[in-house]
Amino acid sequence: MSPSDAIRVDPLLAETVDRLLAASCSSDVIEQAEVDGWCASVWEPLAEAGFPWVSISEEAGGSGGTLTDALEIVRAVGRHAAPVPLAETAILGGWLAAASGLTLPDGPLTVVSDPSRLTIEGGYLRGAAPVAWARSSDAILAVVDTPDHQVVVSITPAQVDIHPRANMAGEPRDLVAFDLALDSIAVAEAPEGVDADALRLRGCLSRIVLSAGALAAMSQLTIDYTNERRQFGRPVARFQAVQHHLVTVAEGAVRASMAADVATRAMEHGGDCWFEVAAARLVVDAAAVEATRAAHQAHGAMGVAREYPLQQLSRRLWAWRHEYGPAREWRRQLGRQITAAGPAELFTTVTR
């Protein structure tokens, strides 16, 4: 990475978000949010500071800033296991609304992650799909195919039937049933570059960055615990077997952070960033599996205790692994793309 390509984020931005989340997002708060499905005390300080709308232009109703800035905030959300739809609002829903000229609501946004579940026919939008944070959002956005082109639609939760569901981390992943006349919802033609593939790519990157944040927190938590926990008169971190676990967790966190940085830089710079995002997805998936196993082995029974935060991080890591396509789908797609490019392009592709 050359100096001109390096990821640059205002240190004050990262510091402010960390401070807000550290003050509002304790383990008890996270646990209660998993029961309630929403946590206003975590969302509201972020919203008052304008963080959920960073990277959305001020002309479109956002806070300005770059995509890199927004993803740094998303990384902090992952680091604190914060139970808020900031990725859905800043990286996905806000992007769809701003790019298509739809009104940007004041509250949280979400998207239909799998637009193939929706159809437009005879003047109606129909289908059913799992939607993250649907019950708590001001608007649900989706990219939908029509016979001639793609459109972006915006629906309020009151217009649809929402059946509460949750992923293994207790985050809302509600089943939403759509049966709406098009003239009752906001519809805009999708501009060039705004389609289901672009949404999937941005959604995958959001999970990469969330996971990188969670892995960094997991590594620090494991270091702190094994230095504080004593056995046979010395910290367990001094035992060789435990040190092996510490190295595995730390390596996973660093690999995930580097992969997230490369993918973020590629998307920020525009153009074709599919390879970087897909490769980062595979790196982070492997890191999550290895680091979670090692962190829980280093913690022993404490790692699964509800009053201890490790399990809140590990459950999120394993839930995010399956969103916007599991690793096996990205692996196959990556393999097909490299094979199609041919042997002459292999070195150029993997070193760009």
mmCIF file of C-alpha atoms in Angstrom:
data_model
loop_
_atom_site.group_PDB
_atom_site.id
_atom_site.type_symbol
_atom_site.label_atom_id
_atom_site.label_comp_id
_atom_site.label_asym_id
_atom_site.label_seq_id
_atom_site.Cartn_x
_atom_site.Cartn_y
_atom_site.Cartn_z
ATOM 1 C CA MET A 1 0.000 0.000 0.000
ATOM 2 C CA SER A 2 1.522 3.288 -1.063
ATOM 3 C CA PRO A 3 1.245 6.369 1.162
ATOM 4 C CA SER A 4 -1.181 7.941 -1.303
ATOM 5 C CA ASP A 5 -3.472 4.902 -1.082
ATOM 6 C CA ALA A 6 -3.443 4.600 2.705
ATOM 7 C CA ILE A 7 -6.675 4.633 4.681
ATOM 8 C CA ARG A 8 -6.999 7.997 6.392
ATOM 9 C CA VAL A 9 -9.569 8.623 9.115
ATOM 10 C CA ASP A 10 -9.777 11.638 11.383
ATOM 11 C CA PRO A 11 -8.521 10.355 14.784
ATOM 12 C CA LEU A 12 -11.095 12.564 16.501
ATOM 13 C CA LEU A 13 -13.899 10.760 14.680
ATOM 14 C CA ALA A 14 -12.798 7.318 15.854
ATOM 15 C CA GLU A 15 -12.093 8.592 19.359
ATOM 16 C CA THR A 16 -15.515 10.248 19.680
ATOM 17 C CA VAL A 17 -17.429 7.193 18.487
ATOM 18 C CA ASP A 18 -15.447 4.934 20.829
ATOM 19 C CA ARG A 19 -16.128 7.260 23.744
ATOM 20 C CA LEU A 20 -19.886 7.381 23.042
ATOM 21 C CA LEU A 21 -20.149 3.613 22.701
ATOM 22 C CA ALA A 22 -17.995 2.916 25.755
ATOM 23 C CA ALA A 23 -20.338 5.112 27.811
ATOM 24 C CA SER A 24 -23.605 3.679 26.489
ATOM 25 C CA CYS A 25 -22.924 0.087 25.458
ATOM 26 C CA SER A 26 -22.202 -2.107 28.478
ATOM 27 C CA SER A 27 -22.649 -5.879 28.483
ATOM 28 C CA ASP A 28 -25.896 -5.488 30.431
ATOM 29 C CA VAL A 29 -27.237 -3.032 27.863
ATOM 30 C CA ILE A 30 -26.374 -5.409 25.017
ATOM 31 C CA GLU A 31 -28.027 -8.317 26.799
ATOM 32 C CA GLN A 32 -31.226 -6.334 27.356
ATOM 33 C CA ALA A 33 -31.250 -5.172 23.736
ATOM 34 C CA GLU A 34 -31.190 -8.802 22.631
ATOM 35 C CA VAL A 35 -34.431 -9.255 24.557
ATOM 36 C CA ASP A 36 -36.108 -5.992 23.518
ATOM 37 C CA GLY A 37 -34.901 -5.858 19.906
ATOM 38 C CA TRP A 38 -33.905 -2.200 20.201
ATOM 39 C CA CYS A 39 -31.781 0.075 22.376
ATOM 40 C CA ALA A 40 -32.548 3.786 22.177
ATOM 41 C CA SER A 41 -29.865 4.643 24.740
ATOM 42 C CA VAL A 42 -27.167 3.439 22.320
ATOM 43 C CA TRP A 43 -28.700 4.789 19.109
ATOM 44 C CA GLU A 44 -29.667 8.286 20.283
ATOM 45 C CA PRO A 45 -26.185 9.607 21.202
ATOM 46 C CA LEU A 46 -24.887 8.417 17.828
ATOM 47 C CA ALA A 47 -27.845 9.980 16.016
ATOM 48 C CA GLU A 48 -27.492 13.305 17.845
ATOM 49 C CA ALA A 49 -23.882 13.490 16.638
ATOM 50 C CA GLY A 50 -24.935 12.637 13.053
ATOM 51 C CA PHE A 51 -22.835 9.460 12.881
ATOM 52 C CA PRO A 52 -25.466 7.192 11.225
ATOM 53 C CA TRP A 53 -25.513 9.485 8.166
ATOM 54 C CA VAL A 54 -21.784 9.957 7.653
ATOM 55 C CA SER A 55 -20.801 9.393 3.981
ATOM 56 C CA ILE A 56 -24.217 10.681 2.833
ATOM 57 C CA SER A 57 -23.905 14.152 1.344
ATOM 58 C CA GLU A 58 -25.360 17.128 3.173
ATOM 59 C CA GLU A 59 -27.389 17.961 0.051
ATOM 60 C CA ALA A 60 -29.134 14.589 0.399
ATOM 61 C CA GLY A 61 -29.794 15.157 4.107
ATOM 62 C CA GLY A 62 -26.725 13.374 5.485
ATOM 63 C CA SER A 63 -23.722 14.446 7.537
ATOM 64 C CA GLY A 64 -21.122 14.476 4.756
ATOM 65 C CA GLY A 65 -17.806 12.669 5.061
ATOM 66 C CA THR A 66 -16.378 9.729 3.162
ATOM 67 C CA LEU A 67 -17.251 6.074 2.911
ATOM 68 C CA THR A 68 -14.029 5.356 4.810
ATOM 69 C CA ASP A 69 -15.238 7.576 7.663
ATOM 70 C CA ALA A 70 -18.551 5.719 7.805
ATOM 71 C CA LEU A 71 -16.856 2.325 7.797
ATOM 72 C CA GLU A 72 -14.590 3.403 10.656
ATOM 73 C CA ILE A 73 -17.747 4.125 12.665
ATOM 74 C CA VAL A 74 -19.107 0.709 11.658
ATOM 75 C CA ARG A 75 -15.860 -0.865 12.868
ATOM 76 C CA ALA A 76 -16.388 0.763 16.267
ATOM 77 C CA VAL A 77 -19.922 -0.664 16.342
ATOM 78 C CA GLY A 78 -18.427 -4.126 15.832
ATOM 79 C CA ARG A 79 -15.757 -3.487 18.463
ATOM 80 C CA HIS A 80 -18.405 -2.659 21.080
ATOM 81 C CA ALA A 81 -20.995 -5.195 19.821
ATOM 82 C CA ALA A 82 -23.366 -2.229 19.732
ATOM 83 C CA PRO A 83 -26.984 -3.297 19.087
ATOM 84 C CA VAL A 84 -27.801 -0.619 16.487
ATOM 85 C CA PRO A 85 -28.400 -0.677 12.693
ATOM 86 C CA LEU A 86 -25.629 1.755 11.871
ATOM 87 C CA ALA A 87 -24.275 -0.314 8.982
ATOM 88 C CA GLU A 88 -27.770 -0.630 7.526
ATOM 89 C CA THR A 89 -28.328 3.125 7.828
ATOM 90 C CA ALA A 90 -24.946 4.556 6.792
ATOM 91 C CA ILE A 91 -23.618 2.016 4.279
ATOM 92 C CA LEU A 92 -26.779 0.528 2.763
ATOM 93 C CA GLY A 93 -30.127 2.269 3.257
ATOM 94 C CA GLY A 94 -28.751 5.804 3.258
ATOM 95 C CA TRP A 95 -26.724 5.064 0.132
ATOM 96 C CA LEU A 96 -29.798 3.739 -1.710
ATOM 97 C CA ALA A 97 -31.952 6.702 -0.692
ATOM 98 C CA ALA A 98 -29.352 9.357 -1.506
ATOM 99 C CA ALA A 99 -28.265 7.789 -4.813
ATOM 100 C CA SER A 100 -31.836 7.481 -6.100
ATOM 101 C CA GLY A 101 -33.064 10.856 -4.835
ATOM 102 C CA LEU A 102 -35.499 9.466 -2.272
ATOM 103 C CA THR A 103 -36.190 11.277 0.989
ATOM 104 C CA LEU A 104 -33.780 10.400 3.776
ATOM 105 C CA PRO A 105 -35.745 9.820 7.006
ATOM 106 C CA ASP A 106 -34.514 11.118 10.357
ATOM 107 C CA GLY A 107 -34.290 7.693 11.981
ATOM 108 C CA PRO A 108 -32.684 4.320 11.291
ATOM 109 C CA LEU A 109 -32.906 2.711 7.874
ATOM 110 C CA THR A 110 -32.642 -0.838 6.653
ATOM 111 C CA VAL A 111 -32.637 -2.761 3.382
ATOM 112 C CA VAL A 112 -33.859 -5.996 1.872
ATOM 113 C CA SER A 113 -30.559 -7.849 1.577
ATOM 114 C CA ASP A 114 -31.862 -10.340 -1.004
ATOM 115 C CA PRO A 115 -33.876 -8.388 -3.628
ATOM 116 C CA SER A 116 -34.571 -11.581 -5.597
ATOM 117 C CA ARG A 117 -37.290 -12.324 -3.049
ATOM 118 C CA LEU A 118 -39.337 -9.340 -4.263
ATOM 119 C CA THR A 119 -41.236 -8.889 -7.535
ATOM 120 C CA ILE A 120 -43.113 -6.048 -9.189
ATOM 121 C CA GLU A 121 -46.020 -7.151 -11.318
ATOM 122 C CA GLY A 122 -49.327 -5.563 -12.222
ATOM 123 C CA GLY A 123 -48.549 -2.413 -10.266
ATOM 124 C CA TYR A 124 -47.850 -4.285 -7.008
ATOM 125 C CA LEU A 125 -44.744 -5.036 -4.973
ATOM 126 C CA ARG A 126 -44.961 -8.534 -3.558
ATOM 127 C CA GLY A 127 -42.749 -11.018 -1.740
ATOM 128 C CA ALA A 128 -41.337 -11.919 1.661
ATOM 129 C CA ALA A 129 -37.783 -11.530 2.931
ATOM 130 C CA PRO A 130 -35.753 -11.386 6.142
ATOM 131 C CA VAL A 131 -34.876 -7.770 6.931
ATOM 132 C CA ALA A 132 -32.420 -6.639 9.593
ATOM 133 C CA TRP A 133 -33.915 -4.259 12.177
ATOM 134 C CA ALA A 134 -37.173 -3.926 10.215
ATOM 135 C CA ARG A 135 -39.352 -3.318 13.278
ATOM 136 C CA SER A 136 -37.139 -0.462 14.495
ATOM 137 C CA SER A 137 -36.521 1.349 11.218
ATOM 138 C CA ASP A 138 -38.131 4.460 9.795
ATOM 139 C CA ALA A 139 -37.915 3.031 6.271
ATOM 140 C CA ILE A 140 -37.156 -0.231 4.485
ATOM 141 C CA LEU A 141 -35.424 0.185 1.108
ATOM 142 C CA ALA A 142 -34.930 -2.331 -1.674
ATOM 143 C CA VAL A 143 -33.666 -2.601 -5.246
ATOM 144 C CA VAL A 144 -36.286 -4.425 -7.338
ATOM 145 C CA ASP A 145 -36.368 -5.599 -10.939
ATOM 146 C CA THR A 146 -39.161 -4.501 -13.260
ATOM 147 C CA PRO A 147 -39.641 -5.781 -16.816
ATOM 148 C CA ASP A 148 -37.675 -2.789 -18.178
ATOM 149 C CA HIS A 149 -35.272 -1.633 -15.486
ATOM 150 C CA GLN A 150 -34.476 -1.618 -11.775
ATOM 151 C CA VAL A 151 -36.096 0.680 -9.254
ATOM 152 C CA VAL A 152 -35.415 1.624 -5.651
ATOM 153 C CA VAL A 153 -38.432 1.488 -3.360
ATOM 154 C CA SER A 154 -38.878 2.902 0.132
ATOM 155 C CA ILE A 155 -41.532 1.512 2.463
ATOM 156 C CA THR A 156 -42.462 2.406 6.023
ATOM 157 C CA PRO A 157 -42.750 -0.502 8.485
ATOM 158 C CA ALA A 158 -46.411 0.362 9.080
ATOM 159 C CA GLN A 159 -47.181 -0.598 5.462
ATOM 160 C CA VAL A 160 -45.995 -4.210 5.754
ATOM 161 C CA ASP A 161 -46.489 -7.252 7.948
ATOM 162 C CA ILE A 162 -43.474 -7.775 10.204
ATOM 163 C CA HIS A 163 -42.898 -11.073 11.986
ATOM 164 C CA PRO A 164 -40.141 -10.632 14.614
ATOM 165 C CA ARG A 165 -37.132 -12.897 14.206
ATOM 166 C CA ALA A 166 -33.525 -12.716 15.412
ATOM 167 C CA ASN A 167 -30.137 -14.110 14.450
ATOM 168 C CA MET A 168 -27.959 -16.076 16.872
ATOM 169 C CA ALA A 169 -26.624 -12.798 18.290
ATOM 170 C CA GLY A 170 -30.102 -11.622 19.226
ATOM 171 C CA GLU A 171 -30.081 -8.934 16.518
ATOM 172 C CA PRO A 172 -33.449 -8.414 14.770
ATOM 173 C CA ARG A 173 -33.696 -10.218 11.451
ATOM 174 C CA ASP A 174 -37.439 -9.881 10.967
ATOM 175 C CA LEU A 175 -39.478 -11.672 8.313
ATOM 176 C CA VAL A 176 -41.299 -9.009 6.314
ATOM 177 C CA ALA A 177 -44.225 -9.720 3.969
ATOM 178 C CA PHE A 178 -44.747 -7.212 1.140
ATOM 179 C CA ASP A 179 -48.056 -6.766 -0.717
ATOM 180 C CA LEU A 180 -48.300 -3.123 -1.727
ATOM 181 C CA ALA A 181 -49.566 -1.047 -4.606
ATOM 182 C CA LEU A 182 -46.697 0.887 -6.160
ATOM 183 C CA ASP A 183 -48.632 4.148 -5.955
ATOM 184 C CA SER A 184 -48.697 3.802 -2.148
ATOM 185 C CA ILE A 185 -44.910 3.755 -1.744
ATOM 186 C CA ALA A 186 -41.929 5.871 -2.780
ATOM 187 C CA VAL A 187 -40.379 4.623 -6.031
ATOM 188 C CA ALA A 188 -37.398 5.969 -7.974
ATOM 189 C CA GLU A 189 -35.488 4.634 -10.947
ATOM 190 C CA ALA A 190 -32.173 3.115 -9.862
ATOM 191 C CA PRO A 191 -29.275 5.123 -11.295
ATOM 192 C CA GLU A 192 -26.276 3.498 -12.922
ATOM 193 C CA GLY A 193 -24.180 1.616 -10.379
ATOM 194 C CA VAL A 194 -27.076 1.126 -7.983
ATOM 195 C CA ASP A 195 -28.291 -2.441 -8.319
ATOM 196 C CA ALA A 196 -28.596 -5.718 -6.433
ATOM 197 C CA ASP A 197 -24.946 -6.640 -7.040
ATOM 198 C CA ALA A 198 -23.690 -3.296 -5.711
ATOM 199 C CA LEU A 199 -25.923 -3.653 -2.644
ATOM 200 C CA ARG A 200 -24.583 -7.153 -1.990
ATOM 201 C CA LEU A 201 -21.014 -5.910 -2.307
ATOM 202 C CA ARG A 202 -21.581 -3.038 0.137
ATOM 203 C CA GLY A 203 -23.462 -5.344 2.499
ATOM 204 C CA CYS A 204 -20.590 -7.825 2.453
ATOM 205 C CA LEU A 205 -18.086 -5.041 3.159
ATOM 206 C CA SER A 206 -20.178 -3.849 6.095
ATOM 207 C CA ARG A 207 -19.978 -7.341 7.641
ATOM 208 C CA ILE A 208 -16.232 -7.511 6.966
ATOM 209 C CA VAL A 209 -15.673 -4.257 8.838
ATOM 210 C CA LEU A 210 -18.042 -5.135 11.688
ATOM 211 C CA SER A 211 -16.179 -8.426 12.114
ATOM 212 C CA ALA A 212 -12.782 -6.723 12.057
ATOM 213 C CA GLY A 213 -13.926 -4.529 14.935
ATOM 214 C CA ALA A 214 -15.285 -7.471 16.911
ATOM 215 C CA LEU A 215 -12.073 -9.468 16.401
ATOM 216 C CA ALA A 216 -9.969 -6.563 17.674
ATOM 217 C CA ALA A 217 -12.115 -6.405 20.813
ATOM 218 C CA MET A 218 -11.951 -10.182 21.224
ATOM 219 C CA SER A 219 -8.150 -10.102 21.063
ATOM 220 C CA GLN A 220 -7.871 -7.357 23.686
ATOM 221 C CA LEU A 221 -10.417 -9.040 25.947
ATOM 222 C CA THR A 222 -8.480 -12.313 25.789
ATOM 223 C CA ILE A 223 -5.175 -10.600 26.548
ATOM 224 C CA ASP A 224 -6.675 -8.773 29.534
ATOM 225 C CA TYR A 225 -8.368 -11.868 30.941
ATOM 226 C CA THR A 226 -5.354 -14.156 30.695
ATOM 227 C CA ASN A 227 -3.113 -11.543 32.323
ATOM 228 C CA GLU A 228 -5.546 -11.061 35.206
ATOM 229 C CA ARG A 229 -6.437 -14.732 35.732
ATOM 230 C CA ARG A 230 -3.819 -16.508 37.885
ATOM 231 C CA GLN A 231 -3.098 -20.180 38.296
ATOM 232 C CA PHE A 232 -0.258 -21.836 40.225
ATOM 233 C CA GLY A 233 0.841 -18.398 41.363
ATOM 234 C CA ARG A 234 1.254 -16.735 37.976
ATOM 235 C CA PRO A 235 -0.952 -15.257 35.182
ATOM 236 C CA VAL A 236 -2.260 -17.922 32.841
ATOM 237 C CA ALA A 237 -0.943 -15.794 29.948
ATOM 238 C CA ARG A 238 2.539 -17.064 30.850
ATOM 239 C CA PHE A 239 1.647 -20.680 30.074
ATOM 240 C CA GLN A 240 2.848 -21.753 26.645
ATOM 241 C CA ALA A 241 -0.455 -23.298 25.588
ATOM 242 C CA VAL A 242 -2.329 -20.097 26.470
ATOM 243 C CA GLN A 243 0.255 -17.989 24.664
ATOM 244 C CA HIS A 244 -0.433 -20.023 21.532
ATOM 245 C CA HIS A 245 -4.137 -19.110 21.816
ATOM 246 C CA LEU A 246 -3.269 -15.441 22.343
ATOM 247 C CA VAL A 247 -1.137 -15.397 19.214
ATOM 248 C CA THR A 248 -3.889 -17.064 17.174
ATOM 249 C CA VAL A 249 -6.481 -14.496 18.271
ATOM 250 C CA ALA A 250 -4.131 -11.557 17.719
ATOM 251 C CA GLU A 251 -3.104 -12.826 14.273
ATOM 252 C CA GLY A 252 -6.749 -13.219 13.288
ATOM 253 C CA ALA A 253 -7.570 -9.690 14.427
ATOM 254 C CA VAL A 254 -4.643 -8.204 12.492
ATOM 255 C CA ARG A 255 -5.438 -10.163 9.319
ATOM 256 C CA ALA A 256 -9.071 -9.090 9.485
ATOM 257 C CA SER A 257 -8.117 -5.454 10.040
ATOM 258 C CA MET A 258 -5.725 -5.442 7.076
ATOM 259 C CA ALA A 259 -8.273 -7.154 4.823
ATOM 260 C CA ALA A 260 -10.970 -4.671 5.843
ATOM 261 C CA ASP A 261 -8.614 -1.764 5.117
ATOM 262 C CA VAL A 262 -7.758 -3.065 1.632
ATOM 263 C CA ALA A 263 -11.418 -3.648 0.730
ATOM 264 C CA THR A 264 -12.439 -0.256 2.130
ATOM 265 C CA ARG A 265 -9.719 1.515 0.146
ATOM 266 C CA ALA A 266 -10.769 -0.274 -3.049
ATOM 267 C CA MET A 267 -14.430 0.667 -2.694
ATOM 268 C CA GLU A 268 -13.626 4.246 -1.685
ATOM 269 C CA HIS A 269 -11.533 4.686 -4.825
ATOM 270 C CA GLY A 270 -14.392 3.462 -7.018
ATOM 271 C CA GLY A 271 -14.263 1.169 -10.012
ATOM 272 C CA ASP A 272 -14.254 -2.604 -9.827
ATOM 273 C CA CYS A 273 -13.560 -3.631 -6.221
ATOM 274 C CA TRP A 274 -15.220 -7.027 -6.379
ATOM 275 C CA PHE A 275 -11.997 -9.024 -6.042
ATOM 276 C CA GLU A 276 -10.796 -7.093 -2.964
ATOM 277 C CA VAL A 277 -14.118 -7.419 -1.156
ATOM 278 C CA ALA A 278 -14.471 -11.126 -1.960
ATOM 279 C CA ALA A 279 -10.897 -11.863 -0.860
ATOM 280 C CA ALA A 280 -11.383 -9.873 2.358
ATOM 281 C CA ARG A 281 -14.576 -11.821 3.024
ATOM 282 C CA LEU A 282 -12.656 -15.100 2.929
ATOM 283 C CA VAL A 283 -9.797 -13.784 5.083
ATOM 284 C CA VAL A 284 -12.179 -12.484 7.737
ATOM 285 C CA ASP A 285 -14.266 -15.654 7.730
ATOM 286 C CA ALA A 286 -11.200 -17.812 8.405
ATOM 287 C CA ALA A 287 -9.975 -15.392 11.067
ATOM 288 C CA ALA A 288 -13.345 -15.429 12.816
ATOM 289 C CA VAL A 289 -13.405 -19.228 13.016
ATOM 290 C CA GLU A 290 -9.820 -19.578 14.252
ATOM 291 C CA ALA A 291 -9.841 -16.630 16.650
ATOM 292 C CA THR A 292 -13.187 -17.494 18.219
ATOM 293 C CA ARG A 293 -12.043 -21.038 18.925
ATOM 294 C CA ALA A 294 -8.752 -19.866 20.423
ATOM 295 C CA ALA A 295 -10.349 -17.094 22.513
ATOM 296 C CA HIS A 296 -12.864 -19.477 24.052
ATOM 297 C CA GLN A 297 -10.150 -22.031 24.784
ATOM 298 C CA ALA A 298 -8.100 -19.353 26.530
ATOM 299 C CA HIS A 299 -11.099 -18.252 28.598
ATOM 300 C CA GLY A 300 -12.418 -21.681 29.488
ATOM 301 C CA ALA A 301 -15.917 -21.743 30.976
ATOM 302 C CA MET A 302 -15.883 -17.978 31.564
ATOM 303 C CA GLY A 303 -16.134 -17.389 27.820
ATOM 304 C CA VAL A 304 -19.711 -18.653 27.613
ATOM 305 C CA ALA A 305 -20.990 -16.980 30.784
ATOM 306 C CA ARG A 306 -23.824 -14.541 30.009
ATOM 307 C CA GLU A 307 -22.386 -11.910 32.328
ATOM 308 C CA TYR A 308 -19.076 -11.922 30.447
ATOM 309 C CA PRO A 309 -18.818 -10.109 27.062
ATOM 310 C CA LEU A 310 -16.844 -12.675 25.062
ATOM 311 C CA GLN A 311 -19.908 -14.624 23.981
ATOM 312 C CA GLN A 312 -21.560 -11.406 22.772
ATOM 313 C CA LEU A 313 -18.664 -10.868 20.384
ATOM 314 C CA SER A 314 -18.361 -14.482 19.243
ATOM 315 C CA ARG A 315 -22.091 -14.881 18.567
ATOM 316 C CA ARG A 316 -22.044 -11.768 16.396
ATOM 317 C CA LEU A 317 -19.004 -12.947 14.487
ATOM 318 C CA TRP A 318 -20.680 -16.234 13.679
ATOM 319 C CA ALA A 319 -23.979 -14.570 12.746
ATOM 320 C CA TRP A 320 -22.310 -12.031 10.422
ATOM 321 C CA ARG A 321 -20.396 -14.839 8.663
ATOM 322 C CA HIS A 322 -23.649 -15.907 6.966
ATOM 323 C CA GLU A 323 -24.999 -12.510 5.927
ATOM 324 C CA TYR A 324 -24.689 -11.231 2.349
ATOM 325 C CA GLY A 325 -23.521 -14.647 1.271
ATOM 326 C CA PRO A 326 -21.541 -17.222 3.247
ATOM 327 C CA ALA A 327 -17.839 -17.637 2.525
ATOM 328 C CA ARG A 328 -18.370 -20.690 0.323
ATOM 329 C CA GLU A 329 -20.424 -18.612 -2.146
ATOM 330 C CA TRP A 330 -17.731 -15.918 -2.339
ATOM 331 C CA ARG A 331 -15.043 -18.600 -2.656
ATOM 332 C CA ARG A 332 -16.776 -20.197 -5.621
ATOM 333 C CA GLN A 333 -17.448 -16.847 -7.249
ATOM 334 C CA LEU A 334 -13.840 -15.794 -6.734
ATOM 335 C CA GLY A 335 -12.614 -19.042 -8.244
ATOM 336 C CA ARG A 336 -14.887 -18.691 -11.260
ATOM 337 C CA GLN A 337 -13.727 -15.124 -11.893
ATOM 338 C CA ILE A 338 -10.013 -15.987 -11.674
ATOM 339 C CA THR A 339 -10.497 -19.056 -13.879
ATOM 340 C CA ALA A 340 -12.408 -17.038 -16.470
ATOM 341 C CA ALA A 341 -9.660 -14.397 -16.583
ATOM 342 C CA GLY A 342 -7.133 -17.078 -17.506
ATOM 343 C CA PRO A 343 -3.567 -17.815 -16.365
ATOM 344 C CA ALA A 344 -2.137 -14.694 -17.999
ATOM 345 C CA GLU A 345 -4.132 -12.467 -15.623
ATOM 346 C CA LEU A 346 -3.547 -14.442 -12.410
ATOM 347 C CA PHE A 347 -0.510 -12.550 -11.140
ATOM 348 C CA THR A 348 -1.992 -9.149 -12.014
ATOM 349 C CA THR A 349 -5.273 -10.022 -10.275
ATOM 350 C CA VAL A 350 -3.819 -11.250 -6.981
ATOM 351 C CA THR A 351 -1.228 -8.469 -6.682
ATOM 352 C CA ARG A 352 -3.249 -5.423 -7.685
#
